[in-house]
mmCIF file of C-alpha atoms in Angstrom:
data_model
loop_
_atom_site.group_PDB
_atom_site.id
_atom_site.type_symbol
_atom_site.label_atom_id
_atom_site.label_comp_id
_atom_site.label_asym_id
_atom_site.label_seq_id
_atom_site.Cartn_x
_atom_site.Cartn_y
_atom_site.Cartn_z
ATOM 1 C CA UNK A 1 -2.890 -1.823 15.601
ATOM 2 C CA UNK A 2 -3.087 -3.905 12.486
ATOM 3 C CA UNK A 3 -0.549 -3.373 9.705
ATOM 4 C CA UNK A 4 -1.425 -1.558 6.481
ATOM 5 C CA UNK A 5 -3.019 -3.688 3.766
ATOM 6 C CA UNK A 6 -1.579 -3.314 0.266
ATOM 7 C CA UNK A 7 -3.832 -4.346 -2.614
ATOM 8 C CA UNK A 8 -1.735 -4.875 -5.739
ATOM 9 C CA UNK A 9 -0.336 -7.208 -8.374
ATOM 10 C CA UNK A 10 3.138 -8.353 -9.361
ATOM 11 C CA UNK A 11 2.847 -6.864 -12.880
ATOM 12 C CA UNK A 12 2.108 -3.398 -11.435
ATOM 13 C CA UNK A 13 5.161 -1.113 -11.393
ATOM 14 C CA UNK A 14 3.656 1.242 -8.793
ATOM 15 C CA UNK A 15 2.779 -1.726 -6.555
ATOM 16 C CA UNK A 16 6.361 -2.984 -6.685
ATOM 17 C CA UNK A 17 7.668 0.527 -5.919
ATOM 18 C CA UNK A 18 5.379 0.886 -2.865
ATOM 19 C CA UNK A 19 6.310 -2.584 -1.612
ATOM 20 C CA UNK A 20 10.021 -1.789 -2.000
ATOM 21 C CA UNK A 21 9.565 1.353 0.107
ATOM 22 C CA UNK A 22 7.711 -0.609 2.821
ATOM 23 C CA UNK A 23 10.495 -3.205 2.853
ATOM 24 C CA UNK A 24 13.263 -0.578 2.926
ATOM 25 C CA UNK A 25 11.580 1.175 5.872
ATOM 26 C CA UNK A 26 10.988 -2.190 7.621
ATOM 27 C CA UNK A 27 7.230 -1.605 7.853
ATOM 28 C CA UNK A 28 5.185 -4.751 8.332
ATOM 29 C CA UNK A 29 2.228 -4.957 5.979
ATOM 30 C CA UNK A 30 -0.273 -7.398 4.511
ATOM 31 C CA UNK A 31 -0.094 -8.013 0.767
ATOM 32 C CA UNK A 32 -3.287 -8.809 -1.102
ATOM 33 C CA UNK A 33 -2.280 -10.176 -4.514
ATOM 34 C CA UNK A 34 -5.197 -9.333 -6.790
ATOM 35 C CA UNK A 35 -3.901 -11.783 -9.400
ATOM 36 C CA UNK A 36 -4.183 -14.648 -6.904
ATOM 37 C CA UNK A 37 -7.373 -13.282 -5.286
ATOM 38 C CA UNK A 38 -9.230 -11.392 -8.045
ATOM 39 C CA UNK A 39 -12.449 -11.446 -6.024
ATOM 40 C CA UNK A 40 -10.799 -8.981 -3.601
ATOM 41 C CA UNK A 41 -10.445 -6.331 -6.324
ATOM 42 C CA UNK A 42 -13.929 -5.113 -5.376
ATOM 43 C CA UNK A 43 -12.617 -4.416 -1.839
ATOM 44 C CA UNK A 44 -9.811 -2.255 -3.194
ATOM 45 C CA UNK A 45 -12.167 -0.398 -5.511
ATOM 46 C CA UNK A 46 -14.709 0.180 -2.718
ATOM 47 C CA UNK A 47 -11.962 1.611 -0.482
ATOM 48 C CA UNK A 48 -10.437 3.928 -3.076
ATOM 49 C CA UNK A 49 -13.359 4.611 -5.392
ATOM 50 C CA UNK A 50 -11.069 3.805 -8.344
ATOM 51 C CA UNK A 51 -9.894 0.844 -10.378
ATOM 52 C CA UNK A 52 -6.221 1.772 -9.836
ATOM 53 C CA UNK A 53 -3.602 -0.058 -7.769
ATOM 54 C CA UNK A 54 -1.872 -0.101 -5.422
ATOM 55 C CA UNK A 55 -4.471 0.715 -2.818
ATOM 56 C CA UNK A 56 -3.024 0.971 0.684
ATOM 57 C CA UNK A 57 -5.472 0.815 3.599
ATOM 58 C CA UNK A 58 -4.343 1.865 7.073
ATOM 59 C CA UNK A 59 -5.880 0.754 10.382
ATOM 60 C CA UNK A 60 -7.083 4.311 11.089
ATOM 61 C CA UNK A 61 -9.100 4.321 7.858
ATOM 62 C CA UNK A 62 -6.727 6.283 5.605
ATOM 63 C CA UNK A 63 -6.716 4.961 2.035
ATOM 64 C CA UNK A 64 -3.962 5.859 -0.433
ATOM 65 C CA UNK A 65 -4.352 5.046 -4.113
ATOM 66 C CA UNK A 66 -1.224 5.044 -6.280
ATOM 67 C CA UNK A 67 0.730 7.105 -3.706
ATOM 68 C CA UNK A 68 4.095 8.638 -4.468
ATOM 69 C CA UNK A 69 6.958 7.365 -2.303
ATOM 70 C CA UNK A 70 6.920 10.680 -0.426
ATOM 71 C CA UNK A 71 3.156 10.495 0.215
ATOM 72 C CA UNK A 72 3.388 6.895 1.429
ATOM 73 C CA UNK A 73 6.430 7.531 3.631
ATOM 74 C CA UNK A 74 4.773 10.598 5.205
ATOM 75 C CA UNK A 75 1.623 8.572 5.986
ATOM 76 C CA UNK A 76 3.722 5.794 7.541
ATOM 77 C CA UNK A 77 5.764 8.215 9.667
ATOM 78 C CA UNK A 78 2.671 10.176 10.786
ATOM 79 C CA UNK A 79 1.236 6.897 12.111
ATOM 80 C CA UNK A 80 4.446 5.838 13.850
ATOM 81 C CA UNK A 81 4.842 2.764 11.643
ATOM 82 C CA UNK A 82 8.488 3.326 10.669
ATOM 83 C CA UNK A 83 10.906 1.778 13.198
ATOM 84 C CA UNK A 84 13.398 4.068 14.963
ATOM 85 C CA UNK A 85 16.477 4.829 12.911
ATOM 86 C CA UNK A 86 14.870 4.208 9.504
#
């Protein structure tokens, strides 16, 4: 399975919060920095149907837009992406 893809930007508080949770739970993920790659913003918008970030896209097709920590952690655990003991 491929890791979740996180569309975000450094200036975005919610993006930083989601990335901190992924790091704390030791979940590998792919960061798409929309500041560095603005042309990819259309991808994020097409996935979520909104112009809000972060957008987190899972291999099974689930898309979360601006998830709470609880919502993101639940999605990660349901997919078995959190290593044992975390």
